[in-house]
PDB file of C-alpha atoms in Angstrom:
ATOM      1  CA  ALA A 688       0.000   0.000   0.000  1.00  0.00           C
ATOM      2  CA  ALA A 689       2.797   2.426   0.866  1.00  0.00           C
ATOM      3  CA  ILE A 690       4.577   1.689  -2.428  1.00  0.00           C
ATOM      4  CA  MET A 691       1.407   2.394  -4.395  1.00  0.00           C
ATOM      5  CA  GLY A 692       0.853   5.542  -2.353  1.00  0.00           C
ATOM      6  CA  ARG A 693       4.341   6.769  -3.234  1.00  0.00           C
ATOM      7  CA  LEU A 694       3.996   5.913  -6.930  1.00  0.00           C
ATOM      8  CA  LEU A 695       0.635   7.671  -7.127  1.00  0.00           C
ATOM      9  CA  GLU A 696       1.887  10.661  -5.080  1.00  0.00           C
ATOM     10  CA  SER A 697      -0.965  10.149  -2.626  1.00  0.00           C
ATOM     11  CA  SER A 698      -1.705  12.599   0.162  1.00  0.00           C
ATOM     12  CA  ALA A 699      -2.212   9.723   2.616  1.00  0.00           C
ATOM     13  CA  VAL A 700      -2.092   5.930   2.838  1.00  0.00           C
ATOM     14  CA  THR A 701      -4.666   3.954   4.823  1.00  0.00           C
ATOM     15  CA  ILE A 702      -3.832   0.426   5.922  1.00  0.00           C
ATOM     16  CA  TRP A 703      -6.845  -1.641   6.902  1.00  0.00           C
ATOM     17  CA  THR A 704      -6.125  -4.348   9.444  1.00  0.00           C
ATOM     18  CA  ASP A 705      -7.865  -6.270  12.242  1.00  0.00           C
ATOM     19  CA  VAL A 706      -7.058  -3.861  15.103  1.00  0.00           C
ATOM     20  CA  ASP A 707      -8.222  -0.327  15.840  1.00  0.00           C
ATOM     21  CA  GLY A 708      -4.776   1.236  15.387  1.00  0.00           C
ATOM     22  CA  VAL A 709      -1.400   1.468  17.079  1.00  0.00           C
ATOM     23  CA  LEU A 710      -1.900   0.638  20.756  1.00  0.00           C
ATOM     24  CA  SER A 711       0.038   1.710  23.833  1.00  0.00           C
ATOM     25  CA  ALA A 712       0.794  -1.970  24.558  1.00  0.00           C
ATOM     26  CA  ASP A 713      -0.288  -5.453  23.526  1.00  0.00           C
ATOM     27  CA  PRO A 714      -3.974  -5.595  24.572  1.00  0.00           C
ATOM     28  CA  ARG A 715      -3.785  -9.351  25.129  1.00  0.00           C
ATOM     29  CA  ARG A 716      -1.277  -8.755  27.909  1.00  0.00           C
ATOM     30  CA  VAL A 717      -2.153  -5.247  29.097  1.00  0.00           C
ATOM     31  CA  PRO A 718      -5.951  -4.936  29.261  1.00  0.00           C
ATOM     32  CA  ASP A 719      -5.739  -1.162  29.891  1.00  0.00           C
ATOM     33  CA  SER A 720      -3.870  -0.462  26.650  1.00  0.00           C
ATOM     34  CA  TYR A 721      -5.539   1.994  24.302  1.00  0.00           C
ATOM     35  CA  VAL A 722      -5.297   3.299  20.750  1.00  0.00           C
ATOM     36  CA  LEU A 723      -2.783   6.103  20.161  1.00  0.00           C
ATOM     37  CA  PRO A 724      -4.468   8.762  17.978  1.00  0.00           C
ATOM     38  CA  GLU A 725      -1.119  10.040  16.664  1.00  0.00           C
ATOM     39  CA  VAL A 726       2.317   8.434  16.481  1.00  0.00           C
ATOM     40  CA  SER A 727       5.448   9.780  14.833  1.00  0.00           C
ATOM     41  CA  TYR A 728       7.274   7.722  12.210  1.00  0.00           C
ATOM     42  CA  ASN A 729      10.183   7.343  14.627  1.00  0.00           C
ATOM     43  CA  GLU A 730       7.955   6.108  17.439  1.00  0.00           C
ATOM     44  CA  ALA A 731       6.205   3.668  15.106  1.00  0.00           C
ATOM     45  CA  MET A 732       9.580   2.355  13.909  1.00  0.00           C
ATOM     46  CA  GLU A 733      10.776   1.813  17.473  1.00  0.00           C
ATOM     47  CA  LEU A 734       7.547   0.091  18.536  1.00  0.00           C
ATOM     48  CA  ALA A 735       7.669  -2.164  15.471  1.00  0.00           C
ATOM     49  CA  TYR A 736      11.324  -3.052  16.085  1.00  0.00           C
ATOM     50  CA  PHE A 737      10.524  -4.095  19.641  1.00  0.00           C
ATOM     51  CA  GLY A 738       7.687  -6.390  18.684  1.00  0.00           C
ATOM     52  CA  ALA A 739       4.564  -4.364  17.854  1.00  0.00           C
ATOM     53  CA  LYS A 740       2.833  -6.359  15.099  1.00  0.00           C
ATOM     54  CA  VAL A 741       0.415  -3.798  13.695  1.00  0.00           C
ATOM     55  CA  ILE A 742       2.850  -2.454  11.097  1.00  0.00           C
ATOM     56  CA  HIS A 743       6.250  -3.574   9.833  1.00  0.00           C
ATOM     57  CA  PRO A 744       9.100  -1.039   9.418  1.00  0.00           C
ATOM     58  CA  ASN A 745       9.490  -2.035   5.758  1.00  0.00           C
ATOM     59  CA  THR A 746       5.851  -1.109   5.187  1.00  0.00           C
ATOM     60  CA  MET A 747       6.538   2.459   6.302  1.00  0.00           C
ATOM     61  CA  GLN A 748       9.755   2.944   4.358  1.00  0.00           C
ATOM     62  CA  PRO A 749       8.221   3.988   1.001  1.00  0.00           C
ATOM     63  CA  ALA A 750       6.120   6.600   2.806  1.00  0.00           C
ATOM     64  CA  ILE A 751       8.906   8.105   4.891  1.00  0.00           C
ATOM     65  CA  GLY A 752      12.014   7.470   2.807  1.00  0.00           C
ATOM     66  CA  PHE A 753      11.345  10.269   0.325  1.00  0.00           C
ATOM     67  CA  GLU A 754      10.015  13.804   0.339  1.00  0.00           C
ATOM     68  CA  PRO A 755       7.262  14.692   0.817  1.00  0.00           C
ATOM     69  CA  GLN A 756       6.591  12.139   3.529  1.00  0.00           C
ATOM     70  CA  ILE A 757       3.154  10.549   3.368  1.00  0.00           C
ATOM     71  CA  PRO A 758       1.035  10.095   6.529  1.00  0.00           C
ATOM     72  CA  ILE A 759      -0.159   6.556   7.200  1.00  0.00           C
ATOM     73  CA  TYR A 760      -3.496   5.749   8.819  1.00  0.00           C
ATOM     74  CA  ILE A 761      -4.019   2.416  10.595  1.00  0.00           C
ATOM     75  CA  ARG A 762      -7.703   1.494  10.721  1.00  0.00           C
ATOM     76  CA  ASN A 763      -9.815  -1.540  11.557  1.00  0.00           C
ATOM     77  CA  THR A 764     -11.652  -3.314   8.746  1.00  0.00           C
ATOM     78  CA  PHE A 765     -14.226  -4.564  11.260  1.00  0.00           C
ATOM     79  CA  ASN A 766     -14.685  -1.201  12.963  1.00  0.00           C
ATOM     80  CA  SER A 767     -14.633   1.196  10.033  1.00  0.00           C
ATOM     81  CA  SER A 768     -16.260   4.054  11.915  1.00  0.00           C
ATOM     82  CA  PHE A 769     -13.307   4.268  14.324  1.00  0.00           C
ATOM     83  CA  ARG A 770     -10.719   6.889  13.402  1.00  0.00           C
ATOM     84  CA  GLY A 771      -7.670   4.693  14.098  1.00  0.00           C
ATOM     85  CA  SER A 772      -4.094   5.943  14.376  1.00  0.00           C
ATOM     86  CA  ARG A 773      -2.244   8.479  12.288  1.00  0.00           C
ATOM     87  CA  ILE A 774       1.490   7.926  11.702  1.00  0.00           C
ATOM     88  CA  PHE A 775       3.183  11.037  10.398  1.00  0.00           C
ATOM     89  CA  THR A 776       6.319  13.171  10.495  1.00  0.00           C
ATOM     90  CA  SER A 777       6.199  14.159  14.146  1.00  0.00           C
ATOM     91  CA  SER A 778       3.718  13.752  16.926  1.00  0.00           C
ATOM     92  CA  THR A 779       3.208  16.275  19.682  1.00  0.00           C
ATOM     93  CA  THR A 780       6.290  16.058  21.879  1.00  0.00           C
ATOM     94  CA  HIS A 781       5.514  15.986  25.578  1.00  0.00           C
ATOM     95  CA  THR A 782       8.107  17.019  28.129  1.00  0.00           C
ATOM     96  CA  ASP A 783       6.322  15.930  31.314  1.00  0.00           C
ATOM     97  CA  ARG A 784       7.040  12.473  32.692  1.00  0.00           C
ATOM     98  CA  ASP A 785       3.441  11.309  32.472  1.00  0.00           C
ATOM     99  CA  ARG A 786       3.138  11.745  28.722  1.00  0.00           C
ATOM    100  CA  CYS A 787       6.665  11.534  27.294  1.00  0.00           C
ATOM    101  CA  VAL A 788       6.316   7.768  26.742  1.00  0.00           C
ATOM    102  CA  CYS A 789       3.741   6.855  24.124  1.00  0.00           C
ATOM    103  CA  GLY A 790       3.808   3.100  24.510  1.00  0.00           C
ATOM    104  CA  PHE A 791       5.524  -0.146  25.382  1.00  0.00           C
ATOM    105  CA  SER A 792       6.457  -3.146  23.316  1.00  0.00           C
ATOM    106  CA  SER A 793       8.263  -6.432  23.829  1.00  0.00           C
ATOM    107  CA  ILE A 794      10.196  -9.120  22.002  1.00  0.00           C
ATOM    108  CA  GLU A 795       9.677 -12.653  23.256  1.00  0.00           C
ATOM    109  CA  LYS A 796      11.657 -15.891  22.943  1.00  0.00           C
ATOM    110  CA  MET A 797      14.979 -14.129  23.404  1.00  0.00           C
ATOM    111  CA  ALA A 798      18.217 -15.167  25.077  1.00  0.00           C
ATOM    112  CA  ILE A 799      21.014 -13.118  26.567  1.00  0.00           C
ATOM    113  CA  VAL A 800      24.646 -14.150  26.312  1.00  0.00           C
ATOM    114  CA  ASN A 801      27.039 -12.918  29.014  1.00  0.00           C
ATOM    115  CA  ILE A 802      30.799 -12.891  28.457  1.00  0.00           C
ATOM    116  CA  GLU A 803      32.855 -12.040  31.540  1.00  0.00           C
ATOM    117  CA  GLY A 804      36.531 -11.985  32.393  1.00  0.00           C
ATOM    118  CA  SER A 805      39.235  -9.791  33.859  1.00  0.00           C
ATOM    119  CA  GLY A 806      41.354 -10.449  30.772  1.00  0.00           C
ATOM    120  CA  MET A 807      38.961  -8.349  28.689  1.00  0.00           C
ATOM    121  CA  VAL A 808      39.710  -5.116  30.573  1.00  0.00           C
ATOM    122  CA  GLY A 809      41.684  -2.689  28.430  1.00  0.00           C
ATOM    123  CA  VAL A 810      42.292  -5.256  25.674  1.00  0.00           C
ATOM    124  CA  LYS A 811      41.741  -3.856  22.208  1.00  0.00           C
ATOM    125  CA  GLY A 812      39.693  -5.741  19.651  1.00  0.00           C
ATOM    126  CA  VAL A 813      37.599  -7.917  21.971  1.00  0.00           C
ATOM    127  CA  ALA A 814      34.271  -6.408  20.874  1.00  0.00           C
ATOM    128  CA  ARG A 815      35.379  -6.462  17.229  1.00  0.00           C
ATOM    129  CA  ARG A 816      36.234 -10.173  17.448  1.00  0.00           C
ATOM    130  CA  LEU A 817      33.026 -10.975  19.303  1.00  0.00           C
ATOM    131  CA  PHE A 818      30.602  -9.253  16.960  1.00  0.00           C
ATOM    132  CA  GLY A 819      32.648 -10.162  13.877  1.00  0.00           C
ATOM    133  CA  THR A 820      32.264 -13.822  14.859  1.00  0.00           C
ATOM    134  CA  LEU A 821      28.522 -13.415  15.322  1.00  0.00           C
ATOM    135  CA  GLU A 822      28.208 -11.685  11.955  1.00  0.00           C
ATOM    136  CA  THR A 823      30.116 -14.489  10.250  1.00  0.00           C
ATOM    137  CA  ILE A 824      27.627 -17.119  11.405  1.00  0.00           C
ATOM    138  CA  GLY A 825      24.609 -14.884  10.788  1.00  0.00           C
ATOM    139  CA  VAL A 826      23.539 -14.230  14.375  1.00  0.00           C
ATOM    140  CA  ASN A 827      21.277 -11.194  14.716  1.00  0.00           C
ATOM    141  CA  VAL A 828      22.151  -9.100  17.765  1.00  0.00           C
ATOM    142  CA  VAL A 829      19.112  -7.202  19.054  1.00  0.00           C
ATOM    143  CA  LEU A 830      20.562  -5.478  22.129  1.00  0.00           C
ATOM    144  CA  ILE A 831      24.044  -4.814  23.520  1.00  0.00           C
ATOM    145  CA  SER A 832      25.060  -3.852  27.059  1.00  0.00           C
ATOM    146  CA  GLN A 833      28.674  -3.447  28.183  1.00  0.00           C
ATOM    147  CA  ALA A 834      30.024  -2.644  31.634  1.00  0.00           C
ATOM    148  CA  SER A 835      32.064   0.563  31.753  1.00  0.00           C
ATOM    149  CA  SER A 836      34.840  -1.452  33.423  1.00  0.00           C
ATOM    150  CA  GLU A 837      35.004  -3.594  30.231  1.00  0.00           C
ATOM    151  CA  HIS A 838      34.841  -6.656  32.489  1.00  0.00           C
ATOM    152  CA  SER A 839      31.722  -7.987  30.759  1.00  0.00           C
ATOM    153  CA  ILE A 840      29.708  -7.756  27.555  1.00  0.00           C
ATOM    154  CA  THR A 841      26.080  -8.841  27.289  1.00  0.00           C
ATOM    155  CA  PHE A 842      24.043  -9.143  24.130  1.00  0.00           C
ATOM    156  CA  ALA A 843      20.574 -10.400  23.287  1.00  0.00           C
ATOM    157  CA  THR A 844      19.651 -12.623  20.384  1.00  0.00           C
ATOM    158  CA  SER A 845      16.862 -15.060  19.582  1.00  0.00           C
ATOM    159  CA  MET A 846      16.737 -18.324  21.505  1.00  0.00           C
ATOM    160  CA  SER A 847      17.061 -20.211  18.231  1.00  0.00           C
ATOM    161  CA  GLN A 848      20.459 -18.621  17.565  1.00  0.00           C
ATOM    162  CA  SER A 849      21.841 -18.535  21.114  1.00  0.00           C
ATOM    163  CA  VAL A 850      23.394 -22.020  21.147  1.00  0.00           C
ATOM    164  CA  ALA A 851      25.225 -21.448  17.863  1.00  0.00           C
ATOM    165  CA  ALA A 852      26.385 -18.067  19.165  1.00  0.00           C
ATOM    166  CA  LYS A 853      27.845 -19.597  22.326  1.00  0.00           C
ATOM    167  CA  VAL A 854      29.663 -22.336  20.407  1.00  0.00           C
ATOM    168  CA  ALA A 855      31.154 -19.809  17.956  1.00  0.00           C
ATOM    169  CA  ILE A 856      32.292 -17.512  20.793  1.00  0.00           C
ATOM    170  CA  GLU A 857      33.924 -20.424  22.626  1.00  0.00           C
ATOM    171  CA  GLU A 858      35.834 -21.331  19.481  1.00  0.00           C
ATOM    172  CA  GLU A 859      36.933 -17.755  18.828  1.00  0.00           C
ATOM    173  CA  PHE A 860      38.090 -17.170  22.394  1.00  0.00           C
ATOM    174  CA  HIS A 861      39.370 -20.668  23.199  1.00  0.00           C
ATOM    175  CA  LYS A 862      42.829 -19.358  24.171  1.00  0.00           C
ATOM    176  CA  GLU A 863      41.373 -16.737  26.507  1.00  0.00           C
ATOM    177  CA  LEU A 864      39.123 -19.387  28.083  1.00  0.00           C
ATOM    178  CA  LYS A 865      42.031 -21.791  28.545  1.00  0.00           C
ATOM    179  CA  GLN A 866      44.120 -19.077  30.199  1.00  0.00           C
ATOM    180  CA  ASN A 867      41.116 -17.967  32.294  1.00  0.00           C
ATOM    181  CA  HIS A 868      41.241 -14.452  30.821  1.00  0.00           C
ATOM    182  CA  ILE A 869      37.583 -15.054  30.048  1.00  0.00           C
ATOM    183  CA  SER A 870      35.930 -16.857  32.926  1.00  0.00           C
ATOM    184  CA  THR A 871      32.297 -17.170  31.841  1.00  0.00           C
ATOM    185  CA  ILE A 872      30.236 -17.499  28.677  1.00  0.00           C
ATOM    186  CA  GLU A 873      26.678 -17.942  29.866  1.00  0.00           C
ATOM    187  CA  VAL A 874      23.333 -18.147  28.064  1.00  0.00           C
ATOM    188  CA  VAL A 875      20.139 -17.188  29.908  1.00  0.00           C
ATOM    189  CA  SER A 876      16.770 -17.996  28.309  1.00  0.00           C
ATOM    190  CA  PRO A 877      13.895 -17.646  27.691  1.00  0.00           C
ATOM    191  CA  CYS A 878      13.897 -13.880  28.074  1.00  0.00           C
ATOM    192  CA  SER A 879      11.889 -10.889  26.917  1.00  0.00           C
ATOM    193  CA  ILE A 880      13.008  -7.399  25.995  1.00  0.00           C
ATOM    194  CA  ILE A 881      10.652  -4.734  27.352  1.00  0.00           C
ATOM    195  CA  ALA A 882      10.963  -1.337  25.680  1.00  0.00           C
ATOM    196  CA  ALA A 883       9.528   2.074  26.519  1.00  0.00           C
ATOM    197  CA  VAL A 884       9.170   4.311  23.459  1.00  0.00           C
ATOM    198  CA  GLY A 885       8.487   8.024  23.071  1.00  0.00           C
ATOM    199  CA  ASP A 886       9.798  11.075  21.235  1.00  0.00           C
ATOM    200  CA  GLY A 887       9.541  13.194  24.377  1.00  0.00           C
ATOM    201  CA  MET A 888      11.835  11.029  26.493  1.00  0.00           C
ATOM    202  CA  HIS A 889      14.966  13.043  25.715  1.00  0.00           C
ATOM    203  CA  LEU A 890      13.328  16.227  26.991  1.00  0.00           C
ATOM    204  CA  ALA A 891      11.891  14.834  30.232  1.00  0.00           C
ATOM    205  CA  THR A 892      13.808  14.101  33.421  1.00  0.00           C
ATOM    206  CA  GLY A 893      13.467  10.965  35.525  1.00  0.00           C
ATOM    207  CA  VAL A 894      12.094   8.710  32.788  1.00  0.00           C
ATOM    208  CA  ALA A 895      14.680   5.953  33.269  1.00  0.00           C
ATOM    209  CA  GLY A 896      14.278   6.149  37.034  1.00  0.00           C
ATOM    210  CA  ARG A 897      10.538   5.769  36.786  1.00  0.00           C
ATOM    211  CA  PHE A 898      10.852   2.879  34.342  1.00  0.00           C
ATOM    212  CA  PHE A 899      13.260   0.871  36.483  1.00  0.00           C
ATOM    213  CA  THR A 900      11.505   1.767  39.743  1.00  0.00           C
ATOM    214  CA  ALA A 901       8.274   0.318  38.350  1.00  0.00           C
ATOM    215  CA  LEU A 902      10.048  -2.950  37.573  1.00  0.00           C
ATOM    216  CA  GLY A 903      11.715  -2.982  40.991  1.00  0.00           C
ATOM    217  CA  ASP A 904       8.442  -2.338  42.808  1.00  0.00           C
ATOM    218  CA  ALA A 905       6.924  -5.260  40.900  1.00  0.00           C
ATOM    219  CA  LYS A 906       9.803  -7.498  42.144  1.00  0.00           C
ATOM    220  CA  ILE A 907      11.042  -8.091  38.612  1.00  0.00           C
ATOM    221  CA  ASN A 908      14.729  -8.860  38.166  1.00  0.00           C
ATOM    222  CA  ILE A 909      16.413  -6.929  35.352  1.00  0.00           C
ATOM    223  CA  LEU A 910      19.012  -8.999  33.491  1.00  0.00           C
ATOM    224  CA  ALA A 911      20.323  -6.271  31.159  1.00  0.00           C
ATOM    225  CA  ILE A 912      19.513  -2.692  30.206  1.00  0.00           C
ATOM    226  CA  SER A 913      20.078  -0.514  27.158  1.00  0.00           C
ATOM    227  CA  GLN A 914      19.135   2.945  25.944  1.00  0.00           C
ATOM    228  CA  GLY A 915      19.163   4.158  22.356  1.00  0.00           C
ATOM    229  CA  SER A 916      21.539   7.003  21.543  1.00  0.00           C
ATOM    230  CA  ASN A 917      18.567   9.031  20.283  1.00  0.00           C
ATOM    231  CA  GLU A 918      16.969   8.669  23.748  1.00  0.00           C
ATOM    232  CA  ARG A 919      13.779   7.505  22.103  1.00  0.00           C
ATOM    233  CA  ASN A 920      13.696   4.126  23.854  1.00  0.00           C
ATOM    234  CA  ILE A 921      14.771   2.426  27.061  1.00  0.00           C
ATOM    235  CA  SER A 922      14.988  -1.355  27.124  1.00  0.00           C
ATOM    236  CA  ALA A 923      15.242  -3.945  29.866  1.00  0.00           C
ATOM    237  CA  VAL A 924      15.714  -7.688  29.554  1.00  0.00           C
ATOM    238  CA  VAL A 925      13.651  -9.799  31.963  1.00  0.00           C
ATOM    239  CA  LEU A 926      12.790 -13.459  32.226  1.00  0.00           C
ATOM    240  CA  GLU A 927       9.966 -14.369  29.867  1.00  0.00           C
ATOM    241  CA  THR A 928       7.882 -15.657  32.779  1.00  0.00           C
ATOM    242  CA  GLU A 929       7.832 -12.115  34.164  1.00  0.00           C
ATOM    243  CA  SER A 930       7.255 -10.337  30.859  1.00  0.00           C
ATOM    244  CA  THR A 931       3.507  -9.726  31.146  1.00  0.00           C
ATOM    245  CA  ARG A 932       3.815  -8.502  34.726  1.00  0.00           C
ATOM    246  CA  ALA A 933       6.653  -6.194  33.657  1.00  0.00           C
ATOM    247  CA  LEU A 934       4.607  -4.694  30.819  1.00  0.00           C
ATOM    248  CA  ARG A 935       1.655  -4.021  33.116  1.00  0.00           C
ATOM    249  CA  ALA A 936       3.908  -2.455  35.744  1.00  0.00           C
ATOM    250  CA  VAL A 937       5.601   0.041  33.428  1.00  0.00           C
ATOM    251  CA  HIS A 938       2.367   0.793  31.567  1.00  0.00           C
ATOM    252  CA  ALA A 939       0.727   1.752  34.864  1.00  0.00           C
ATOM    253  CA  ALA A 940       3.789   3.668  36.097  1.00  0.00           C
ATOM    254  CA  PHE A 941       3.525   6.159  33.251  1.00  0.00           C
ATOM    255  CA  ARG A 942      -0.208   6.532  33.849  1.00  0.00           C
ATOM    256  CA  LEU A 943      -1.073   4.820  30.600  1.00  0.00           C
ATOM    257  CA  SER A 944      -3.356   2.497  32.575  1.00  0.00           C
ATOM    258  CA  HIS A 945      -6.600   3.532  34.202  1.00  0.00           C
ATOM    259  CA  THR A 946      -6.365   3.885  37.961  1.00  0.00           C
ATOM    260  CA  LYS A 947      -9.306   3.015  40.186  1.00  0.00           C
ATOM    261  CA  VAL A 948      -9.503   4.671  43.575  1.00  0.00           C
ATOM    262  CA  ARG A 949     -11.943   3.461  46.191  1.00  0.00           C
ATOM    263  CA  VAL A 950     -12.700   5.798  49.075  1.00  0.00           C
ATOM    264  CA  GLY A 951     -14.553   4.734  52.177  1.00  0.00           C
ATOM    265  CA  ILE A 952     -15.966   7.291  54.659  1.00  0.00           C
ATOM    266  CA  VAL A 953     -16.806   6.191  58.161  1.00  0.00           C
ATOM    267  CA  GLY A 954     -18.401   8.479  60.695  1.00  0.00           C
ATOM    268  CA  ILE A 955     -21.257   9.118  63.029  1.00  0.00           C
TER     269      ILE A 955
END
């Protein structure tokens, strides 16, 4: 549809699907999720990358890759009277903490691979060798987290590729393992990557604190964290068994969920 819209120089492209639009979270897992009336291209790209199924990044590319950019409307075939979501150049950027995050998404069936060792500290080329090895065998790295001390590197990939990744890393670093310069190569699975997305995140203070506090209050252990350089997303890796609870916790923390307050008055 986006290709045809570009070829015909359309003023807008409407994609009819089976949902009401782009939602603030997966409604099957977060009952309080709701349709976002407007989403920027960048926000839609981030949400799609982190698992939102309503639209694929490649679908948007013809509309946003050239000038003038074409707005995309996501509407429901079975609820045609509903306005749906508009994806366009930029949404209204909010600077307050309650509205700077537009939504949450997740990638399931992931694994994290931890490489640790004192022999990695200050040694040039370790990251190049690691990710060069993964590229050679076709492993897709979704998330990277490295300790500032250079003592450890953690990356996330799909569960289906994690075993091959570990074997390849062990072969590449067999000398370092033998000499105990690298002490641990560990795979943890199944995991989920939970991501908060919003254009206004880089202008608001305390977003990361609120995100991680919500997970901590929900007693959810964070296995790895990452933040995009554009400050448009914050990601945390959690065990897959805790994924739904994590999504609900962060969704509520940014007041994207409805809050019910019950007040009882007792007196004479």
